[in-house]
Amino acid sequence: MKLSRKNGLRASAIGALVVSGALVLSACGSDNNSEPTKDGGTSASAAASNIKCDGAKGQLLAAGSSAQKNAMDLWVKNFQAACAGVEVNYQAIGSGGGITKFTQGQVALAGSDSALKDEEVAASQKVCKGGKGINLPMVGGPIAIGYKLNGVDNLVLDAPTLAKIFDAKITKWNDEAIAKLNPGAKLPSSTIQAFHRSDESGTTQNLGKYLSTAAAADWKYDPKTKSWPAPGGQAANGSAGVATAVKGAEGSIGYFELSYATANQISTVAINTGASAPVAATTENASKAVAAAKVKGTGSDLALSLDYATKAEGAYPITLVTYEIACDKGNKADTLPTLKAFLNYTASEEGQKVLSDAGYAPLPAEIAAKVREIVPTLS
């Protein structure tokens, strides 16, 4: 019996749900239909056994990317279990919101699915006394294209078709372009309900970079924008909001990180990249794409350049890397020990090891090693 992508995702999600349980559910907003779980696998106490607190104390405020919310929940749980009296408070308000809070000095750490722009680096110098904000890659993962279409479990799309769907140029599920990519599928004549983010988002930006690279003739919008640029469609807040909307609407399609698809049991699209076979949104396939990334930052900055037009076998092209953004110099003395200890843990082998089961792609060894060299130098 052929295993559908939906059921395959459900099976791969079990490990993530066992580890994260209620954390994944809380990250998915108002959705209460995920399967109940219990703690298992690596317990918090076991995971915490190798964490070095190194003087961590008090509260560390952080905000930003909702893409890394489920990963951050796991990291925070393990770190707080190891370091008594420490609280890491992460608000998943979107990459744009996190960077704004960081450049205004409201948080010591921001999560962003895209590297700082030049003007954001300049703004950070006002709060990083004698220094500036730097990009530290910490977690990768596929941006899944989730959909709900009864009777269609293995949908395949390519970049031009996705661009036309999200640009309201293709509006029916039985459109010729979709049918050509899915011979034999029973595609309905119903209207496509396309959902996008309402907030500024690095996830939106990374999807835009993919579409503008792999479907340049069909996606004419600024690939640098974090705001949704195309007309039409319906908006929802955060990755959790989009996932909840797709799960609840027949004939819908949207984009969010794989962890939200697994937690909500949402079917995902395989991408026809030009490789010998369509590529599914899996952590393994995303890791192949992230491993080919090049460091474009200088000095302590580790901003990466991804190949969104890859045709490599098994490399999933709609992939993002979430950065932790911190001051290289000028961090507040009362939060610096906690900031360094927490980032030392998230970049460690132990911290990266928990990511795969939660639907994320751990950093390639070479990039992780560079992050581990830089974190201790923060001052």
Short mmCIF file of C-alpha atoms in Angstrom, two decimals:
data_model
loop_
_atom_site.label_atom_id
_atom_site.label_comp_id
_atom_site.label_asym_id
_atom_site.label_seq_id
_atom_site.Cartn_x
_atom_site.Cartn_y
_atom_site.Cartn_z
CA MET A 1 0.00 0.00 0.00
CA LYS A 2 1.41 3.39 -0.99
CA LEU A 3 1.94 5.72 1.92
CA SER A 4 0.48 9.18 1.22
CA ARG A 5 2.51 12.27 1.98
CA LYS A 6 -0.06 13.24 4.57
CA ASN A 7 0.31 9.98 6.43
CA GLY A 8 4.07 10.06 5.97
CA LEU A 9 4.18 13.47 7.61
CA ARG A 10 2.00 12.17 10.38
CA ALA A 11 4.40 9.34 11.02
CA SER A 12 7.45 11.61 10.97
CA ALA A 13 5.68 14.00 13.31
CA ILE A 14 5.35 11.44 16.09
CA GLY A 15 8.90 12.00 17.29
CA ALA A 16 8.42 15.74 17.37
CA LEU A 17 5.13 15.51 19.21
CA VAL A 18 6.54 13.06 21.74
CA VAL A 19 9.36 15.44 22.57
CA SER A 20 7.51 18.73 22.47
CA GLY A 21 3.94 17.80 23.40
CA ALA A 22 2.08 20.80 24.68
CA LEU A 23 4.81 23.13 23.45
CA VAL A 24 3.96 22.40 19.83
CA LEU A 25 0.27 22.79 20.58
CA SER A 26 0.78 26.17 22.21
CA ALA A 27 2.85 27.29 19.25
CA CYS A 28 -0.05 26.53 16.92
CA GLY A 29 -2.33 29.19 18.34
CA SER A 30 -5.98 28.28 18.70
CA ASP A 31 -5.72 24.88 17.06
CA ASN A 32 -6.71 22.21 19.56
CA ASN A 33 -7.04 19.24 17.23
CA SER A 34 -3.48 17.88 17.37
CA GLU A 35 -3.15 14.46 18.88
CA PRO A 36 -2.45 14.41 22.65
CA THR A 37 1.05 13.33 23.55
CA LYS A 38 3.19 12.60 26.57
CA ASP A 39 6.83 13.32 27.30
CA GLY A 40 9.22 10.71 26.05
CA GLY A 41 12.45 10.27 24.18
CA THR A 42 15.08 12.53 25.68
CA SER A 43 13.66 14.01 28.87
CA ALA A 44 14.30 17.59 29.84
CA SER A 45 16.48 16.47 32.73
CA ALA A 46 18.54 14.23 30.46
CA ALA A 47 18.83 16.89 27.78
CA ALA A 48 19.82 19.42 30.41
CA SER A 49 22.62 17.28 31.84
CA ASN A 50 25.26 18.61 29.41
CA ILE A 51 24.15 22.26 29.42
CA LYS A 52 26.63 24.70 30.93
CA CYS A 53 24.95 27.61 32.69
CA ASP A 54 28.18 29.65 33.04
CA GLY A 55 26.75 32.27 35.39
CA ALA A 56 23.36 32.54 33.69
CA LYS A 57 20.80 34.26 35.89
CA GLY A 58 17.60 36.25 35.76
CA GLN A 59 15.47 36.91 32.70
CA LEU A 60 16.53 37.03 29.05
CA LEU A 61 14.05 38.78 26.76
CA ALA A 62 13.89 37.68 23.13
CA ALA A 63 11.42 38.07 20.26
CA GLY A 64 10.98 37.47 16.56
CA SER A 65 10.52 34.64 14.09
CA SER A 66 7.51 32.38 14.53
CA ALA A 67 9.29 29.92 12.23
CA GLN A 68 11.58 28.90 15.08
CA LYS A 69 8.88 28.99 17.79
CA ASN A 70 8.69 25.21 18.17
CA ALA A 71 12.48 24.89 18.24
CA MET A 72 12.76 27.73 20.73
CA ASP A 73 10.20 26.07 22.99
CA LEU A 74 12.36 22.96 23.17
CA TRP A 75 15.56 24.91 23.76
CA VAL A 76 14.00 27.07 26.47
CA LYS A 77 12.51 24.05 28.23
CA ASN A 78 15.85 22.24 28.36
CA PHE A 79 17.90 25.32 29.24
CA GLN A 80 15.61 26.37 32.10
CA ALA A 81 15.60 22.81 33.42
CA ALA A 82 19.39 22.95 33.64
CA CYS A 83 19.81 26.50 34.93
CA ALA A 84 17.78 27.16 38.07
CA GLY A 85 16.33 30.63 38.39
CA VAL A 86 16.80 31.49 34.73
CA GLU A 87 13.90 32.54 32.50
CA VAL A 88 14.14 32.91 28.73
CA ASN A 89 11.07 34.76 27.48
CA TYR A 90 10.67 34.44 23.69
CA GLN A 91 7.79 36.18 21.93
CA ALA A 92 7.03 34.77 18.47
CA ILE A 93 5.86 38.03 16.88
CA GLY A 94 7.47 37.65 13.45
CA SER A 95 10.94 38.50 12.20
CA GLY A 96 10.13 42.14 11.50
CA GLY A 97 8.73 42.69 14.97
CA GLY A 98 11.70 40.99 16.59
CA ILE A 99 14.24 43.13 14.74
CA THR A 100 12.31 46.28 15.67
CA LYS A 101 12.35 45.33 19.35
CA PHE A 102 16.08 44.54 19.10
CA THR A 103 17.05 47.83 17.45
CA GLN A 104 14.95 49.68 20.02
CA GLY A 105 16.78 47.96 22.87
CA GLN A 106 13.69 46.13 24.16
CA VAL A 107 15.17 42.62 23.79
CA ALA A 108 18.70 41.23 23.99
CA LEU A 109 18.09 38.64 21.29
CA ALA A 110 16.02 38.63 18.10
CA GLY A 111 15.07 35.72 15.86
CA SER A 112 14.83 36.43 12.14
CA ASP A 113 14.36 34.28 9.06
CA SER A 114 16.41 36.77 7.06
CA ALA A 115 19.69 38.51 7.77
CA LEU A 116 19.79 42.12 8.95
CA LYS A 117 19.59 44.77 6.23
CA ASP A 118 22.23 47.51 6.13
CA GLU A 119 19.85 50.03 7.66
CA GLU A 120 18.97 47.60 10.46
CA VAL A 121 22.66 47.07 11.22
CA ALA A 122 23.04 50.85 11.40
CA ALA A 123 20.05 51.11 13.75
CA SER A 124 21.51 48.38 15.99
CA GLN A 125 24.62 50.46 16.66
CA LYS A 126 22.53 52.74 18.85
CA VAL A 127 21.88 49.91 21.32
CA CYS A 128 25.05 47.85 20.78
CA LYS A 129 27.42 50.38 22.32
CA GLY A 130 30.70 50.14 20.44
CA GLY A 131 29.40 47.26 18.35
CA LYS A 132 26.56 46.19 16.07
CA GLY A 133 23.99 43.47 15.55
CA ILE A 134 25.28 40.27 13.94
CA ASN A 135 23.53 37.30 12.33
CA LEU A 136 24.15 33.90 13.89
CA PRO A 137 22.46 31.07 11.92
CA MET A 138 20.91 28.66 14.40
CA VAL A 139 18.21 26.54 12.77
CA GLY A 140 17.18 25.63 9.25
CA GLY A 141 14.11 24.04 7.82
CA PRO A 142 11.76 23.68 4.90
CA ILE A 143 8.96 26.13 4.24
CA ALA A 144 6.19 23.68 3.56
CA ILE A 145 3.44 24.49 1.08
CA GLY A 146 0.47 23.05 2.91
CA TYR A 147 -2.90 22.36 1.34
CA LYS A 148 -6.28 20.79 2.01
CA LEU A 149 -7.85 19.08 -0.97
CA ASN A 150 -9.97 16.01 -0.35
CA GLY A 151 -8.93 13.06 -2.47
CA VAL A 152 -5.54 14.51 -3.42
CA ASP A 153 -2.79 13.26 -1.13
CA ASN A 154 0.31 13.72 -3.29
CA LEU A 155 0.12 17.12 -4.92
CA VAL A 156 3.08 18.26 -7.04
CA LEU A 157 3.68 21.88 -8.04
CA ASP A 158 6.58 23.82 -9.53
CA ALA A 159 7.79 27.38 -9.01
CA PRO A 160 5.91 29.03 -11.92
CA THR A 161 2.64 27.36 -10.92
CA LEU A 162 3.09 28.34 -7.26
CA ALA A 163 3.84 31.91 -8.31
CA LYS A 164 0.65 32.09 -10.36
CA ILE A 165 -1.42 30.57 -7.54
CA PHE A 166 -0.15 33.04 -4.94
CA ASP A 167 -0.48 35.91 -7.44
CA ALA A 168 -4.12 34.99 -8.15
CA LYS A 169 -3.33 34.15 -11.78
CA ILE A 170 -4.35 30.51 -11.28
CA THR A 171 -7.61 30.34 -9.35
CA LYS A 172 -9.05 26.85 -9.98
CA TRP A 173 -7.67 23.54 -8.75
CA ASN A 174 -8.24 21.83 -12.10
CA ASP A 175 -6.22 24.46 -13.97
CA GLU A 176 -4.25 23.00 -16.87
CA ALA A 177 -0.89 23.83 -15.28
CA ILE A 178 -1.75 21.94 -12.08
CA ALA A 179 -3.27 19.03 -14.00
CA LYS A 180 -0.14 18.67 -16.12
CA LEU A 181 2.00 18.27 -13.00
CA ASN A 182 -0.44 15.78 -11.47
CA PRO A 183 -1.51 13.27 -14.16
CA GLY A 184 -4.22 10.94 -12.89
CA ALA A 185 -5.14 13.11 -9.90
CA LYS A 186 -8.82 13.89 -9.40
CA LEU A 187 -8.56 17.66 -9.24
CA PRO A 188 -11.82 19.50 -8.46
CA SER A 189 -13.03 22.57 -10.31
CA SER A 190 -13.36 24.47 -7.03
CA THR A 191 -11.73 27.84 -6.31
CA ILE A 192 -8.29 27.90 -4.71
CA GLN A 193 -8.22 29.63 -1.33
CA ALA A 194 -4.67 30.97 -0.94
CA PHE A 195 -3.52 32.10 2.50
CA HIS A 196 -0.54 34.30 3.32
CA ARG A 197 0.98 36.03 6.35
CA SER A 198 -0.56 39.29 7.54
CA ASP A 199 2.50 40.25 9.60
CA GLU A 200 6.01 41.09 8.43
CA SER A 201 7.77 37.76 8.11
CA GLY A 202 11.09 36.28 7.09
CA THR A 203 9.11 33.24 5.98
CA THR A 204 7.28 35.42 3.46
CA GLN A 205 10.59 36.93 2.38
CA ASN A 206 12.22 33.52 1.85
CA LEU A 207 9.23 32.29 -0.17
CA GLY A 208 9.48 35.47 -2.23
CA LYS A 209 13.20 34.90 -2.83
CA TYR A 210 12.44 31.38 -4.03
CA LEU A 211 9.66 32.50 -6.38
CA SER A 212 11.61 35.45 -7.77
CA THR A 213 14.61 33.18 -8.40
CA ALA A 214 12.98 29.99 -9.65
CA ALA A 215 10.00 31.68 -11.37
CA ALA A 216 11.39 35.08 -12.33
CA ALA A 217 9.01 35.47 -15.27
CA ASP A 218 5.95 34.94 -13.06
CA TRP A 219 6.88 36.64 -9.76
CA LYS A 220 7.76 40.30 -10.27
CA TYR A 221 7.69 41.46 -6.66
CA ASP A 222 10.58 42.71 -4.52
CA PRO A 223 12.24 39.59 -3.07
CA LYS A 224 13.54 41.58 -0.09
CA THR A 225 10.13 42.52 1.31
CA LYS A 226 8.93 40.86 4.51
CA SER A 227 5.34 41.97 3.82
CA TRP A 228 3.09 39.99 1.51
CA PRO A 229 3.29 41.83 -1.84
CA ALA A 230 0.69 40.19 -4.10
CA PRO A 231 -2.99 41.10 -4.46
CA GLY A 232 -5.80 38.76 -3.49
CA GLY A 233 -5.70 35.82 -1.15
CA GLN A 234 -6.53 35.78 2.53
CA ALA A 235 -4.27 36.81 5.40
CA ALA A 236 -3.60 35.23 8.79
CA ASN A 237 -1.21 36.16 11.57
CA GLY A 238 1.94 34.12 12.06
CA SER A 239 2.80 30.67 10.80
CA ALA A 240 0.38 29.21 13.34
CA GLY A 241 -2.44 31.36 11.99
CA VAL A 242 -1.83 30.36 8.39
CA ALA A 243 -1.59 26.67 9.32
CA THR A 244 -4.84 26.85 11.28
CA ALA A 245 -6.57 28.59 8.36
CA VAL A 246 -5.39 25.98 5.83
CA LYS A 247 -6.40 23.11 8.09
CA GLY A 248 -9.90 24.52 8.42
CA ALA A 249 -10.66 25.39 4.80
CA GLU A 250 -11.27 22.89 2.00
CA GLY A 251 -9.49 23.87 -1.21
CA SER A 252 -6.91 25.96 0.65
CA ILE A 253 -3.17 26.41 0.26
CA GLY A 254 -0.61 28.33 2.31
CA TYR A 255 2.98 28.35 3.50
CA PHE A 256 4.55 27.71 6.91
CA GLU A 257 7.38 25.79 8.47
CA LEU A 258 7.24 22.00 8.39
CA SER A 259 6.73 21.76 12.16
CA TYR A 260 3.33 23.44 11.78
CA ALA A 261 2.34 20.98 9.04
CA THR A 262 3.34 17.96 11.12
CA ALA A 263 1.64 19.23 14.28
CA ASN A 264 -1.61 19.94 12.38
CA GLN A 265 -1.44 16.86 10.10
CA ILE A 266 -1.57 19.01 6.98
CA SER A 267 -0.62 17.54 3.60
CA THR A 268 2.30 19.25 1.87
CA VAL A 269 3.27 19.85 -1.74
CA ALA A 270 6.25 18.16 -3.40
CA ILE A 271 8.21 20.58 -5.57
CA ASN A 272 9.16 19.81 -9.16
CA THR A 273 12.62 21.44 -9.26
CA GLY A 274 13.81 19.88 -12.49
CA ALA A 275 15.49 17.04 -10.63
CA SER A 276 14.64 13.47 -11.61
CA ALA A 277 11.79 13.35 -9.07
CA PRO A 278 9.66 15.90 -7.18
CA VAL A 279 11.19 16.82 -3.83
CA ALA A 280 9.15 16.55 -0.63
CA ALA A 281 9.36 18.99 2.26
CA THR A 282 11.40 16.98 4.78
CA THR A 283 14.17 17.91 7.21
CA GLU A 284 16.57 15.64 5.34
CA ASN A 285 15.84 17.31 2.00
CA ALA A 286 16.08 20.78 3.56
CA SER A 287 19.44 19.86 5.10
CA LYS A 288 20.77 19.10 1.62
CA ALA A 289 19.87 22.61 0.54
CA VAL A 290 21.21 24.30 3.70
CA ALA A 291 24.48 22.35 3.45
CA ALA A 292 25.16 24.07 0.12
CA ALA A 293 24.72 27.55 1.60
CA LYS A 294 27.63 30.00 1.47
CA VAL A 295 28.62 32.48 4.18
CA LYS A 296 28.21 36.00 2.78
CA GLY A 297 28.70 37.87 6.05
CA THR A 298 32.07 39.22 7.18
CA GLY A 299 33.88 39.08 10.50
CA SER A 300 31.58 37.80 13.23
CA ASP A 301 28.55 38.04 10.99
CA LEU A 302 27.51 34.66 9.51
CA ALA A 303 24.71 35.66 7.13
CA LEU A 304 24.21 32.89 4.55
CA SER A 305 23.35 32.77 0.87
CA LEU A 306 20.98 29.97 -0.17
CA ASP A 307 20.50 28.55 -3.68
CA TYR A 308 16.74 28.82 -4.22
CA ALA A 309 17.02 27.57 -7.81
CA THR A 310 18.79 24.33 -6.93
CA LYS A 311 18.08 21.29 -9.07
CA ALA A 312 20.22 18.98 -6.96
CA GLU A 313 18.69 15.57 -6.38
CA GLY A 314 16.64 15.52 -3.18
CA ALA A 315 17.35 19.15 -2.26
CA TYR A 316 14.19 20.97 -1.16
CA PRO A 317 14.49 24.53 -2.51
CA ILE A 318 12.03 26.49 -0.32
CA THR A 319 14.24 26.49 2.71
CA LEU A 320 15.04 29.12 5.30
CA VAL A 321 17.68 29.63 7.94
CA THR A 322 16.64 31.42 11.11
CA TYR A 323 19.25 33.67 12.68
CA GLU A 324 19.67 34.65 16.29
CA ILE A 325 20.59 38.34 16.22
CA ALA A 326 22.65 39.75 19.05
CA CYS A 327 25.18 42.53 19.66
CA ASP A 328 28.77 41.52 19.01
CA LYS A 329 29.79 44.19 21.53
CA GLY A 330 27.87 46.39 23.92
CA ASN A 331 25.53 43.78 25.41
CA LYS A 332 24.08 44.67 28.81
CA ALA A 333 26.19 43.27 31.62
CA ASP A 334 23.23 41.81 33.51
CA THR A 335 22.00 39.71 30.56
CA LEU A 336 25.31 38.86 28.81
CA PRO A 337 26.09 35.66 30.78
CA THR A 338 22.60 34.27 30.14
CA LEU A 339 22.69 35.30 26.47
CA LYS A 340 26.02 33.53 25.89
CA ALA A 341 25.09 30.42 27.86
CA PHE A 342 21.79 30.07 26.01
CA LEU A 343 23.34 30.53 22.57
CA ASN A 344 26.19 28.17 23.48
CA TYR A 345 23.54 25.55 24.19
CA THR A 346 21.40 26.14 21.07
CA ALA A 347 24.49 25.91 18.84
CA SER A 348 25.89 22.87 20.65
CA GLU A 349 25.60 19.31 19.39
CA GLU A 350 22.97 18.68 22.08
CA GLY A 351 20.98 21.76 21.10
CA GLN A 352 21.08 20.93 17.41
CA LYS A 353 20.24 17.28 18.01
CA VAL A 354 16.71 18.05 19.23
CA LEU A 355 15.81 19.86 16.00
CA SER A 356 15.28 16.99 13.54
CA ASP A 357 12.43 15.35 15.43
CA ALA A 358 10.71 18.74 15.66
CA GLY A 359 10.63 19.24 11.89
CA TYR A 360 13.74 21.40 11.57
CA ALA A 361 17.09 20.97 9.83
CA PRO A 362 20.14 21.14 12.11
CA LEU A 363 22.96 23.39 10.97
CA PRO A 364 25.63 21.82 8.75
CA ALA A 365 28.64 20.89 10.91
CA GLU A 366 30.92 23.50 9.34
CA ILE A 367 28.50 26.38 9.95
CA ALA A 368 27.64 25.20 13.48
CA ALA A 369 31.36 25.14 14.31
CA LYS A 370 31.70 28.78 13.23
CA VAL A 371 28.75 29.80 15.39
CA ARG A 372 30.32 28.03 18.39
CA GLU A 373 33.50 30.02 17.86
CA ILE A 374 31.75 33.38 17.80
CA VAL A 375 29.28 33.08 20.70
CA PRO A 376 31.98 33.08 23.43
CA THR A 377 33.39 36.33 21.97
CA LEU A 378 30.19 38.31 22.55
CA SER A 379 30.84 41.10 24.99
#
